[in-house]
Short mmCIF file of C-alpha atoms in Angstrom, two decimals:
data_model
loop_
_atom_site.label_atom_id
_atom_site.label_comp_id
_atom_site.label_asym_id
_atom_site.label_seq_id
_atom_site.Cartn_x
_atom_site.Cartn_y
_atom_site.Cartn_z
CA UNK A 4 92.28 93.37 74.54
CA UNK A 5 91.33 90.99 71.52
CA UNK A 6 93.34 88.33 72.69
CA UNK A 7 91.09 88.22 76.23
CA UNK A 8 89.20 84.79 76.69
CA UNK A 9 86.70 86.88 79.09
CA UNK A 10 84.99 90.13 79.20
CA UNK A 11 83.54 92.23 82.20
CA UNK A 12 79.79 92.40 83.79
CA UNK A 13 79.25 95.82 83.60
CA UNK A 14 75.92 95.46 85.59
CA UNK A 15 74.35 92.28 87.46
CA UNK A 16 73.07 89.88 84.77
CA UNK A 17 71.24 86.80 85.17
CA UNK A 18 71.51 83.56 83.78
CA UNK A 19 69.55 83.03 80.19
CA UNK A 20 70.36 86.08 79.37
CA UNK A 21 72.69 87.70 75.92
CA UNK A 22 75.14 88.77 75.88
CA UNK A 23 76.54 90.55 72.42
CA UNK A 24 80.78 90.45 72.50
CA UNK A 25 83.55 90.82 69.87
CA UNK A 26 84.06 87.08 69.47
CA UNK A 27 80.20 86.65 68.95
CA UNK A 28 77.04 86.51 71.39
CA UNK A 29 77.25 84.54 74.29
CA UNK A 30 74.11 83.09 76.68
CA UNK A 31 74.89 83.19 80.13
CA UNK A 32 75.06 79.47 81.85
CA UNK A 33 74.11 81.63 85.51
CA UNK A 34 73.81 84.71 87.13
CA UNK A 35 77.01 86.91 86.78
CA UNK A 36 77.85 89.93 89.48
CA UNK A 37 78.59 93.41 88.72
CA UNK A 38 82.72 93.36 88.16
CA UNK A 39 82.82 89.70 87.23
CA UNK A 40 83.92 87.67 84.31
CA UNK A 41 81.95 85.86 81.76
CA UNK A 42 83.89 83.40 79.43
CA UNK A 43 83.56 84.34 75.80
CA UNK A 44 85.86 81.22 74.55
CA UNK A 45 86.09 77.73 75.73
CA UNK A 46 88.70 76.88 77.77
CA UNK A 47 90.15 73.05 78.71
CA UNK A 48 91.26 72.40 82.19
CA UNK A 49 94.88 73.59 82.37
CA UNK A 50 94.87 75.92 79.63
CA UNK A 51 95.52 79.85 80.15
CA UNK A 52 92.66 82.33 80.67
CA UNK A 53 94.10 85.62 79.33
CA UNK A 54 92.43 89.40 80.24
CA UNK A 55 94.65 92.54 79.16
CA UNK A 56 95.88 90.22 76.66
CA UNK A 57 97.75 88.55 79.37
CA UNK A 58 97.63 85.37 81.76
CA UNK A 59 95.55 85.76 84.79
CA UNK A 60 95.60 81.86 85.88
CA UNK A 61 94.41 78.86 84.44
CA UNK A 62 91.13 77.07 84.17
CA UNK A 63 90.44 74.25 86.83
CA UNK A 64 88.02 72.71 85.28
CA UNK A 65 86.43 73.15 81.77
CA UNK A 66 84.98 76.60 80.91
CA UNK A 67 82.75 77.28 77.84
CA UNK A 68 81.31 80.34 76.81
CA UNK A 69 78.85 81.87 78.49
CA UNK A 70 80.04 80.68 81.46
CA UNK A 71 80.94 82.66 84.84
CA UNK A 72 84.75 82.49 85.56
CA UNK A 73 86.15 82.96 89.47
CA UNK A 74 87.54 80.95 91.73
CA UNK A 75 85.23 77.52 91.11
CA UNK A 76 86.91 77.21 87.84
CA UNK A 77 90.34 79.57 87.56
CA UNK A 78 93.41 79.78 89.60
CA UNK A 79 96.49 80.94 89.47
CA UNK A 80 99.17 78.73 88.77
CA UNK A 81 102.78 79.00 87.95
CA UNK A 82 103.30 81.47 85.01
CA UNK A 83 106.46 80.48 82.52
CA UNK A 84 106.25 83.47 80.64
CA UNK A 85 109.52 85.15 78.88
CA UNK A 86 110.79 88.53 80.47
CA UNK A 87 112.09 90.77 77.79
CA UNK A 88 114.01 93.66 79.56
CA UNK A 89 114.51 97.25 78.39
CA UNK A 90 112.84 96.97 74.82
CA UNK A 91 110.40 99.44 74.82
CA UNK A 92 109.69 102.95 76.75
CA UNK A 93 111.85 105.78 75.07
CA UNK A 94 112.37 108.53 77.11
CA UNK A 95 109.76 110.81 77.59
CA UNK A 96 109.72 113.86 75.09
CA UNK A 97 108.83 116.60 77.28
CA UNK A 98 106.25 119.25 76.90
CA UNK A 99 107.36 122.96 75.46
CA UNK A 100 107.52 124.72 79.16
CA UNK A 101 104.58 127.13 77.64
CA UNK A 102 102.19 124.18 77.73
CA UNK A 103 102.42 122.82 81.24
CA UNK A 104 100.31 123.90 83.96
CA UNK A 105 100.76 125.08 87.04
CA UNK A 106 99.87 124.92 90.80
CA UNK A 107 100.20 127.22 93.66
CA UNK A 108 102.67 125.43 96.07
CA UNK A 109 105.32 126.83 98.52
CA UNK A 110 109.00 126.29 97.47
CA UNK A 111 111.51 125.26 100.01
CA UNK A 112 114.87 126.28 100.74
CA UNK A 113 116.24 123.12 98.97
CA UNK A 114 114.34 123.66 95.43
CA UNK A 115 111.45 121.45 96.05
CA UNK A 116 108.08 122.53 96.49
CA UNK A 117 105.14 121.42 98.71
CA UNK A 118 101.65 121.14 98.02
CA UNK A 119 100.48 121.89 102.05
CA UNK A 120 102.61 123.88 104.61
CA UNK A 121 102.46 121.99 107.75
CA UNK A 122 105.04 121.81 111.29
CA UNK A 123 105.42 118.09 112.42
CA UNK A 124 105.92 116.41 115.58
CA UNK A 125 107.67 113.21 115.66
CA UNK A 126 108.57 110.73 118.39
CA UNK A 127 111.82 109.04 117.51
CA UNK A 128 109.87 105.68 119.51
CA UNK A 129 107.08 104.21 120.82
CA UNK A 130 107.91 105.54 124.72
CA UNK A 131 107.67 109.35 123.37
CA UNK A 132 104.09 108.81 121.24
CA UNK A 133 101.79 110.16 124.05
CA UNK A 134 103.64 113.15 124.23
CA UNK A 135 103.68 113.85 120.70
CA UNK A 136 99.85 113.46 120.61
CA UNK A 137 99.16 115.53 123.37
CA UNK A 138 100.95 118.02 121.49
CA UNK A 139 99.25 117.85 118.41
CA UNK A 140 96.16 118.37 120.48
CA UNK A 141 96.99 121.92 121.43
CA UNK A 142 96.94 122.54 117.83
CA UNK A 143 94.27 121.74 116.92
CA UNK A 144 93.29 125.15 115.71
CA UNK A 145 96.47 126.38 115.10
CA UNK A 146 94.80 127.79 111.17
CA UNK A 147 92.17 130.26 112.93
CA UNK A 148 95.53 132.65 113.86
CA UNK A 149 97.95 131.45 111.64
CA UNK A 150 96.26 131.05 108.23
CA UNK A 151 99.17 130.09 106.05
CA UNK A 152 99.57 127.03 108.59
CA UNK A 153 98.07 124.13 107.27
CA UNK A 154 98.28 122.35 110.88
CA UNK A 155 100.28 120.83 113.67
CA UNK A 156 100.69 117.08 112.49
CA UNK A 157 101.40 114.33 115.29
CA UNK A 158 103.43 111.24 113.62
CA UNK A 159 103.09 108.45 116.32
CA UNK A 160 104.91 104.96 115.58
CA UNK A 161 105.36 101.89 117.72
CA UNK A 162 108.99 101.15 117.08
CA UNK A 163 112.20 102.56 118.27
CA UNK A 164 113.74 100.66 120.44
CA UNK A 165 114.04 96.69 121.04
CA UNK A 166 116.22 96.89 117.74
CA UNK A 167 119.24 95.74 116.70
CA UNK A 168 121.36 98.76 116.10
CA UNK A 169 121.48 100.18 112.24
CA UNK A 170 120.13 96.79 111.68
CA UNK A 171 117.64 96.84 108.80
CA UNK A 172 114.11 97.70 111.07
CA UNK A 173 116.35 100.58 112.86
CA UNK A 174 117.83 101.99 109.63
CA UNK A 175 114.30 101.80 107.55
CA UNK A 176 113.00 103.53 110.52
CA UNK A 177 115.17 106.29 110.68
CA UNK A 178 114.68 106.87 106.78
CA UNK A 179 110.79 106.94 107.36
CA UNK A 180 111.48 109.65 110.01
CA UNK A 181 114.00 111.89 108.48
CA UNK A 182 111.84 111.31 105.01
CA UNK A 183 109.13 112.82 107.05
CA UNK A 184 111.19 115.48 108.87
CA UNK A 185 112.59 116.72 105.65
CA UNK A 186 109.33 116.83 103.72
CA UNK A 187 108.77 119.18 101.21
CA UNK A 188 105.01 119.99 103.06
CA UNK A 189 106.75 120.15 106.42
CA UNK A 190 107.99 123.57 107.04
CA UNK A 191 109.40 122.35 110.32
CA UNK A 192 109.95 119.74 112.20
CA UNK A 193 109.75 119.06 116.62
CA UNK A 194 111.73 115.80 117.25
CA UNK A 195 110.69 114.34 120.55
CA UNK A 196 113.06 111.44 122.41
CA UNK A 197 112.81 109.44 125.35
CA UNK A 198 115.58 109.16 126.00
CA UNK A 199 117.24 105.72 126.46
CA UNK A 200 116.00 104.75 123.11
CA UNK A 201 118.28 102.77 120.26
CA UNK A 202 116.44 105.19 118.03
CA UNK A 203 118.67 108.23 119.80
CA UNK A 204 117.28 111.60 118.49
CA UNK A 205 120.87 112.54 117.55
CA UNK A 206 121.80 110.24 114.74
CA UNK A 207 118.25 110.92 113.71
CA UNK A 208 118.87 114.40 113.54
CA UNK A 209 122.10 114.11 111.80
CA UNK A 210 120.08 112.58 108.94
CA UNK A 211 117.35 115.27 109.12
CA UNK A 212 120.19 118.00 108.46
CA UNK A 213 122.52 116.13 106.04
CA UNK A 214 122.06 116.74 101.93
CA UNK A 215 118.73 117.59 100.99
CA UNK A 216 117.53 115.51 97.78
CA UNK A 217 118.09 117.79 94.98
CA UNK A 218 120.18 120.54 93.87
CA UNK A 219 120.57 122.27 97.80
CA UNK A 220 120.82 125.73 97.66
CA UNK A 221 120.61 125.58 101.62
CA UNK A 222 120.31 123.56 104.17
CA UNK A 223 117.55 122.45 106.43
CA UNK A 224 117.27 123.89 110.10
CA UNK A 225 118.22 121.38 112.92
CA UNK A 226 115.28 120.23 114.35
CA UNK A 227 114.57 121.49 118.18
CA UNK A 228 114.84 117.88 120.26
CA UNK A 229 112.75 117.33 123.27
CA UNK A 230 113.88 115.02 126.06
CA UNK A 231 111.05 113.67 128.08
CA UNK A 232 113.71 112.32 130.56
CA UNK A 233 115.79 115.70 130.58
CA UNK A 234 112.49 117.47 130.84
CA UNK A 235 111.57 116.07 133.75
CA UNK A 236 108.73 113.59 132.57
CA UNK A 237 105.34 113.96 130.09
CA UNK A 238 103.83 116.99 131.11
CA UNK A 239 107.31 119.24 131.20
CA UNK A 240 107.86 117.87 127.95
CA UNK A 241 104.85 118.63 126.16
CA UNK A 242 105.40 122.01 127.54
CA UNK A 243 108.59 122.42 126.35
CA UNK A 244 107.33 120.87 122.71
CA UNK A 245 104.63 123.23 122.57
CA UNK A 246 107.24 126.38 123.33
CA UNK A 247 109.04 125.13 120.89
CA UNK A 248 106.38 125.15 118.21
CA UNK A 249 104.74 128.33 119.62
CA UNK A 250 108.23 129.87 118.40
CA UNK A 251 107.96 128.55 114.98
CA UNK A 252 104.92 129.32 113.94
CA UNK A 253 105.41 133.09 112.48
CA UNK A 254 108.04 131.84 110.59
CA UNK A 255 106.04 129.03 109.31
CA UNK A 256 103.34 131.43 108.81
CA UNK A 257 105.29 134.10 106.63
CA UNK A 258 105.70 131.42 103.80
CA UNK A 259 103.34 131.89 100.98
CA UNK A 260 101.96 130.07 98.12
CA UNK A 261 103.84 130.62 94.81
CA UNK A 262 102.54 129.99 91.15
CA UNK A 263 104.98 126.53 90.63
CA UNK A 264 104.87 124.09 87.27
CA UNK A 265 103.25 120.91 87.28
CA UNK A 266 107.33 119.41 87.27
CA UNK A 267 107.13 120.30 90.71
CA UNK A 268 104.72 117.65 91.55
CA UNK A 269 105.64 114.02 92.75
CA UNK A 270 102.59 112.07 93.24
CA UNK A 271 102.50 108.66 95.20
CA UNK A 272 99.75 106.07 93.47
CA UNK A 273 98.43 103.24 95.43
CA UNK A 274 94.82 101.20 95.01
CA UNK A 275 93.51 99.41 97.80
CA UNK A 276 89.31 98.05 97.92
CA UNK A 277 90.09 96.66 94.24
CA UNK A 278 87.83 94.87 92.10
CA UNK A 279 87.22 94.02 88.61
CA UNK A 280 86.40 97.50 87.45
CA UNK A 281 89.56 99.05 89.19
CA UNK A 282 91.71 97.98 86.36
CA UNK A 283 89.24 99.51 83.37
CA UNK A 284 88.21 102.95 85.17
CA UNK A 285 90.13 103.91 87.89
CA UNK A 286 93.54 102.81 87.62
CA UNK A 287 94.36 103.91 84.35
CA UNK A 288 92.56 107.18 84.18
CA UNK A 289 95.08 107.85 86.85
CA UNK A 290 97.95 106.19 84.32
CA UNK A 291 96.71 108.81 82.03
CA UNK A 292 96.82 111.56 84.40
CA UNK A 293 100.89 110.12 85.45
CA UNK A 294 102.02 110.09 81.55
CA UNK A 295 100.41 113.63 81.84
CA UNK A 296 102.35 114.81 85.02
CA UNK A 297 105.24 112.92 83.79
CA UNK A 298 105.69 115.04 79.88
CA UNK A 299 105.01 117.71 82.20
CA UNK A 300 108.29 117.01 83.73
CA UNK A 301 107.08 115.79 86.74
CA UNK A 302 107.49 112.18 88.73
CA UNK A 303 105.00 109.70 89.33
CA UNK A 304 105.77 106.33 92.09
CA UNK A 305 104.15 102.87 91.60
CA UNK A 306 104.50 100.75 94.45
CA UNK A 307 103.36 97.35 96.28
CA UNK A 308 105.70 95.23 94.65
CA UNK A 309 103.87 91.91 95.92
CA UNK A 310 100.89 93.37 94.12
CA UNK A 311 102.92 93.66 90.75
CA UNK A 312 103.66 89.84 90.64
CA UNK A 313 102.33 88.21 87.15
CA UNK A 314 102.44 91.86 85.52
CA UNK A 315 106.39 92.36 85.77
CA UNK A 316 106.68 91.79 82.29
CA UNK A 317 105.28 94.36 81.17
CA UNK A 318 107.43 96.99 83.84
CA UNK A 319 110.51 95.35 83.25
CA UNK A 320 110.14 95.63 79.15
CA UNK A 321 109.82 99.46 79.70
CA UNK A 322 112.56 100.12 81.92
CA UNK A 323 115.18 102.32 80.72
CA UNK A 324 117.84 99.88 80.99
CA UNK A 325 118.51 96.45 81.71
CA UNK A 326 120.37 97.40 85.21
CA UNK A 327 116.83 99.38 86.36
CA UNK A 328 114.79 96.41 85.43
CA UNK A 329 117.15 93.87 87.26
CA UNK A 330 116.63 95.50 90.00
CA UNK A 331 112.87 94.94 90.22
CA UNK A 332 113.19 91.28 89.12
CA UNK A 333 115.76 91.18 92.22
CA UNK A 334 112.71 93.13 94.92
CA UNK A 335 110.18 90.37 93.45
CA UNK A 336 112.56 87.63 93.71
CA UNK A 337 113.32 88.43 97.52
CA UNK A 338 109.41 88.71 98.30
CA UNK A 339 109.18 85.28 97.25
CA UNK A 340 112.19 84.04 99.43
CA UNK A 341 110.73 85.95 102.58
CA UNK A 342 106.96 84.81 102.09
CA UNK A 343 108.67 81.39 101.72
CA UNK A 344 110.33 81.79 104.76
CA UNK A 345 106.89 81.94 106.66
CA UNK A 346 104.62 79.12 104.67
CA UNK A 347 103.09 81.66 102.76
CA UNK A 348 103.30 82.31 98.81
CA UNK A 349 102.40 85.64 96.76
CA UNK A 350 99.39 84.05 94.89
CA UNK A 351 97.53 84.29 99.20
CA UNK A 352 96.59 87.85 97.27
CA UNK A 353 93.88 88.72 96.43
CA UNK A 354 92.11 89.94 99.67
CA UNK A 355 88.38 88.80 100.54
CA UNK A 356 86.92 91.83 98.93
CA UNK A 357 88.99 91.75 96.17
CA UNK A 358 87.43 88.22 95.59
CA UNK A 359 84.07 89.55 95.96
CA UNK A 360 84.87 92.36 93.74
CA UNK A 361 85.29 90.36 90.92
CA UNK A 362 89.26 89.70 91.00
CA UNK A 363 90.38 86.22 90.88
CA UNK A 364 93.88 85.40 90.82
CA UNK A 365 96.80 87.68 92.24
CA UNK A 366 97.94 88.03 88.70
CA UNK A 367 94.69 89.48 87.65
CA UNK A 368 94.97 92.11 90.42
CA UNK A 369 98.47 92.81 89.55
CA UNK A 370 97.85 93.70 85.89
CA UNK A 371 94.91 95.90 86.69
CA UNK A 372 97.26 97.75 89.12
CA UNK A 373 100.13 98.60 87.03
CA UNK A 374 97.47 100.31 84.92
CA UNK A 375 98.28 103.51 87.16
CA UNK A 376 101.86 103.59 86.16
CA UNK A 377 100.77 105.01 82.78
CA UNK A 378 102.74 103.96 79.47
CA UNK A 379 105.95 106.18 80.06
CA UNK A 380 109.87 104.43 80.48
CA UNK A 381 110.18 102.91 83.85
CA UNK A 382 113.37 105.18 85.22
CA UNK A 383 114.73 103.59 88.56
CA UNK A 384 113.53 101.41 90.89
CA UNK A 385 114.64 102.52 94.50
CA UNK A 386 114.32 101.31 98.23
CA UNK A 387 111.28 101.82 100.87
CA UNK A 388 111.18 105.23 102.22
CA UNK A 389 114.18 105.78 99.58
CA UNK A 390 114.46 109.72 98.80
CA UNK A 391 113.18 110.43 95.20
CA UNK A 392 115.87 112.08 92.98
CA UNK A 393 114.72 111.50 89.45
CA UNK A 394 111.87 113.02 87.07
CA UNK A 395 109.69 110.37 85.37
CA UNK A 396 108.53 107.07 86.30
CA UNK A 397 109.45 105.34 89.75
CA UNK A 398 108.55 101.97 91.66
CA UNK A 399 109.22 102.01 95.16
CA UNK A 400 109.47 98.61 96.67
CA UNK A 401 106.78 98.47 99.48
CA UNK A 402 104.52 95.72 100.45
CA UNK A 403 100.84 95.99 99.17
CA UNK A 404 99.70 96.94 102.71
CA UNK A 405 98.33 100.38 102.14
CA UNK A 406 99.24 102.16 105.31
CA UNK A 407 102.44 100.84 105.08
CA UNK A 408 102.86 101.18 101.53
CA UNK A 409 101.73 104.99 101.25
CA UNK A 410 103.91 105.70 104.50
CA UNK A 411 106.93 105.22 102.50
CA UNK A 412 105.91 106.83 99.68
CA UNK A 413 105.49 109.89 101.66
CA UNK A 414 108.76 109.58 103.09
CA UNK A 415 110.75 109.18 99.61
CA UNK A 416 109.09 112.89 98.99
CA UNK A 417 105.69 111.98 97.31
CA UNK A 418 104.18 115.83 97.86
CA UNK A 419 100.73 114.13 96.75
CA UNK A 420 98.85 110.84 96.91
CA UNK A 421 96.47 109.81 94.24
CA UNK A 422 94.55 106.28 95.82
CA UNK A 423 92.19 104.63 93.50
CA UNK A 424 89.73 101.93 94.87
CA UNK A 425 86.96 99.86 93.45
CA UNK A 426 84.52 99.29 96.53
CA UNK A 427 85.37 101.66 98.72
CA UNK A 428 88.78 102.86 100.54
CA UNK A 429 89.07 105.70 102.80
CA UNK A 430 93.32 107.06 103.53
CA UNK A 431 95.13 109.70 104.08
CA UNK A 432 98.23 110.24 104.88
CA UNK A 433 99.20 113.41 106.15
CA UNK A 434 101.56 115.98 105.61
CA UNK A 435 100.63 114.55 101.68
CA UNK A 436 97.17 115.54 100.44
CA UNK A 437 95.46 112.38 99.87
CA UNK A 438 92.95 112.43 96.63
#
C-alpha cells in the first residue's frame, strides 16, 4: 500500500546491503529474515507504523530507515481509529448462470449438496467415545465394497455431561453435533449414548430431525441410537452400532455424484502457521478465489474473531447494513470482556511462530487474515456452529484456535475447507475435504 512505513524481506538479507523501494533506496542497519519488515520511513517513538495502509502498532523506540522492525522496536498499543459501518460493499452482481462452473457433488434430500459421501458415528459424550472408535475401526475399508462410500467417520468429543442443562457449553454442544449429523457430506448418521448423560441422545435427535437449513423438500431420517447401557455394555454396543451401519450402507452406496454449480459450494477459510508472507500470497489468493465462489453464487465463512481484532474496520465498512456490522462489533466487544475476565488481553496473539514468522503485533496478523474474506459485502454475521442460510459472505464467531475454529465451521454446513498457512500447518477436518 503507498501509505506503508515498511516493506517485506522477500529473501534473507544482510546488513549493508540495498535495498531499492518506492519511497527511495534504503541500506539495511542489520541482517533482516525472510518474512520480516524493514523500515522505509523514520518513525518517532509513539508514532504509528502502518502496513496495508493500516496501523499495525506503534514504534517503541525510534526507527529510521533501513532499519529492521519487530518486537525490539514495535508493539501494539491501543488503536483509536474511527469505525465507519455499512459504507461500502454493494451486493454482489452475480455471474450469467452460463459462466459458472461446476463440480460433481451428491445432492441431498434437503437441496444442499456435498462434496464427499460419508456415514458418521457420533457419541453424544465423553463415556460413549471408545465405542464410537472401535466402530470406526471396522470400517476401515468400508470403500473396497462399497465404492460410492467415502468412509465410516468416528467423531469422538470429551464433553457431554458435567453440564449445566441447555446451559451455553450443553446447547453449543448439541449444535456442533446435530451440525455434524445433518451434514450435507454425511449421508447418515449412528448416534451412540451412554446413557445417563445430560447430553440425552433424544433431545439430540430431535434437533438432528427438525428443519433442515434451506428450502426442505424432505426431511432427514432419524438417526438409529445406540445405548451402551441398554445394550448391555461396550462390546454389545459396538455390535449393535456396526449392524446398524452394516444396514445402511447400500443405501449410502446407491447415491451418486451429480454435475452441481459452483453456488452449491460453502467453503470454510481459516489460516493457522502464519507469518509475514501469509497476508501477500496465501491469504488473498484465497480472497480471490471467495469473491470468485461468491459471483458464482456461492458462500464463503471467515472466522476467528479474536484474530480479526485491529482489522474490524475494514469488515464492518463492508457489511450490508449497519445491524450485520453491529453485530460483529458486539462478538469483538464480548472477547475482550471474557479475556478480561481471566488476566489476559487480545494483543497475547500472535503465537511464537507467528513471531518468528515475521508477524509482530496481533493487529498485523489480523489484517493479513481478513485478506481471505475477499472484497465482496459482508452479509451476516452468525453464532459458532450456527447453520449457514445465506449466499455470499459470512463470519462465524469462533476463537482463533484452529481445531476449534474449523469444527464449527463444519458444523454451520461448510461442505469444504480451504486452510492457508505460512510455515507449515497440517488439518483436516473430516466429513469436509480439507485443502
Amino acid at each position: 500500500h503507498p501509505d506503508d512505513d515498511v516493506v517485506i524481506a522477500k529473501q534473507r538479507l544482510a546488513a549493508g546491503a540495498t535495498v531499492d523501494t518506492d519511497a527511495g533506496p534504503v541500506v539495511l542497519a542489520a541482517n533482516v529474515p525472510a518474512g520480516h519488515k524493514i523500515a522505509i520511513r523514520a518513525r518517532a517513538t509513539g508514532e504509528p507504523v502502518r502496513r496495508y495502509g493500516q496501523v499495525i502498532g506503534f514504534a517503541t523506540a525510534s526507527i529510521a530507515p533501513g532499519e529492521h522492525v519487530h518486537q525490539h522496536n514495535l508493539a501494539g498499543g491501543a488503536l483509536d481509529q474511527r469505525v465507519d459501518v455499512a459504507v461500502e460493499g454493494e451486493p454482489t452482481r452475480l455471474r450469467p448462470a452460463s459462466e459458472i462452473r461446476t463440480f460433481e457433488g451428491y445432492l441431498r434430500d434437503d437441496g444442499r449438496v456435498g462434496t464427499r459421501n460419508y456415514i458418521l458415528v457420533v457419541p453424544t459424550v465423553n463415556c460413549s467415545a471408545t465405542v464410537v472408535r472401535m466402530v470406526g475401526e471396522r470400517f476401515r475399508d468400508v470403500t473396497r465394497d462399497h465404492p460410492n462410500i467415502d468412509g465410516v467417520v468416528a467423531i469422538a468429543h470429551k464433553s457431554g455431561c458435567g453440564l449445566v442443562a441447555q446451559g451455553d457449553d450443553h446447547r453449543i454442544l448439541q449444535r456442533v453435533i446435530a451440525g455434524y449429523s445433518n451434514h450435507p457430506n454425511v449421508a447418515a448418521t449412528v448416534v451412540v449414548s451412554l446413557g445417563c448423560e445430560v447430553n440425552q441422545a433424544e433431545p439430540l435427535v430431535q434437533l438432528t430431525v427438525g428443519p433442515p437449513y434451506r428450502a426442505p423438500s424432505a426431511t432427514p431420517a432419524r438417526p438409529p441410537v445406540i445405548t451402551i447401557q441398554r445394550e448391555g455394555g461396550t462390546r454389545k454396543a459396538v455390535e449393535a452400532a456396526v449392524a446398524e451401519i452394516a444396514r445402511l450402507l447400500p443405501r449410502v452406496d446407491a447415491v451418486k455424484r451429480t454435475t452441481r454449480p459452483a453456488s452449491d459450494l460453502v467453503v470454510a477459510t481459516n489460516c493457522g502457521g502464519s507469518d509475514g508472507y501469509s497476508g501477500i500470497t496465501a491469504n488473498p489468493a484465497l480472497g480471490w478465489a471467495m469473491d470468485e465462489i461468491i459471483r458464482s453464487g456461492g458462500t464463503a465463512l471467515l472466522a476467528e474473531t479474536t484474530e480479526v481484532y485491529g482489522a474490524e474496520q475494514l469488515l464492518v465498512r463492508r457489511a450490508r447494513s449497519e445491524a450485520v456490522a453491529r453485530k460483529l462489533l458486539d462478538r469483538i466487544a464480548w472477547w475482550e470482556t471474557y479475556l478480561a475476565r481471566h488476566g489476559a488481553k487480545m494483543d497475547h496473539n500472535p503465537s511464537p511462530g507467528n513471531i518468528i514468522g515475521g508477524i509482530t503485533t496481533v493487529y498485523e496478523k489480523a489484517l493479513g487474515g481478513i485478506a481471505k474474506a475477499g472484497t465482496t459485502q459482508l452479509v451476516d454475521v452468525i453464532d459458532y456452529a450456527e447453520p449457514v442460510k445465506e449466499k455470499g459472505l459470512l463470519f462465524m464467531d469462533t476463537p482463533g484456535f484452529d481445531p476449534v475454529s474449523v469444527t464449527g465451521l463444519v458444523a454451520g454446513g461448510a461442505n469444504v475447507v480451504a486452510f492457508t498457512t505460512g510455515r507449515g500447518s497440517v488439518f483436516g477436518c473430516k466429513p469436509a475435504p480439507s485443502i
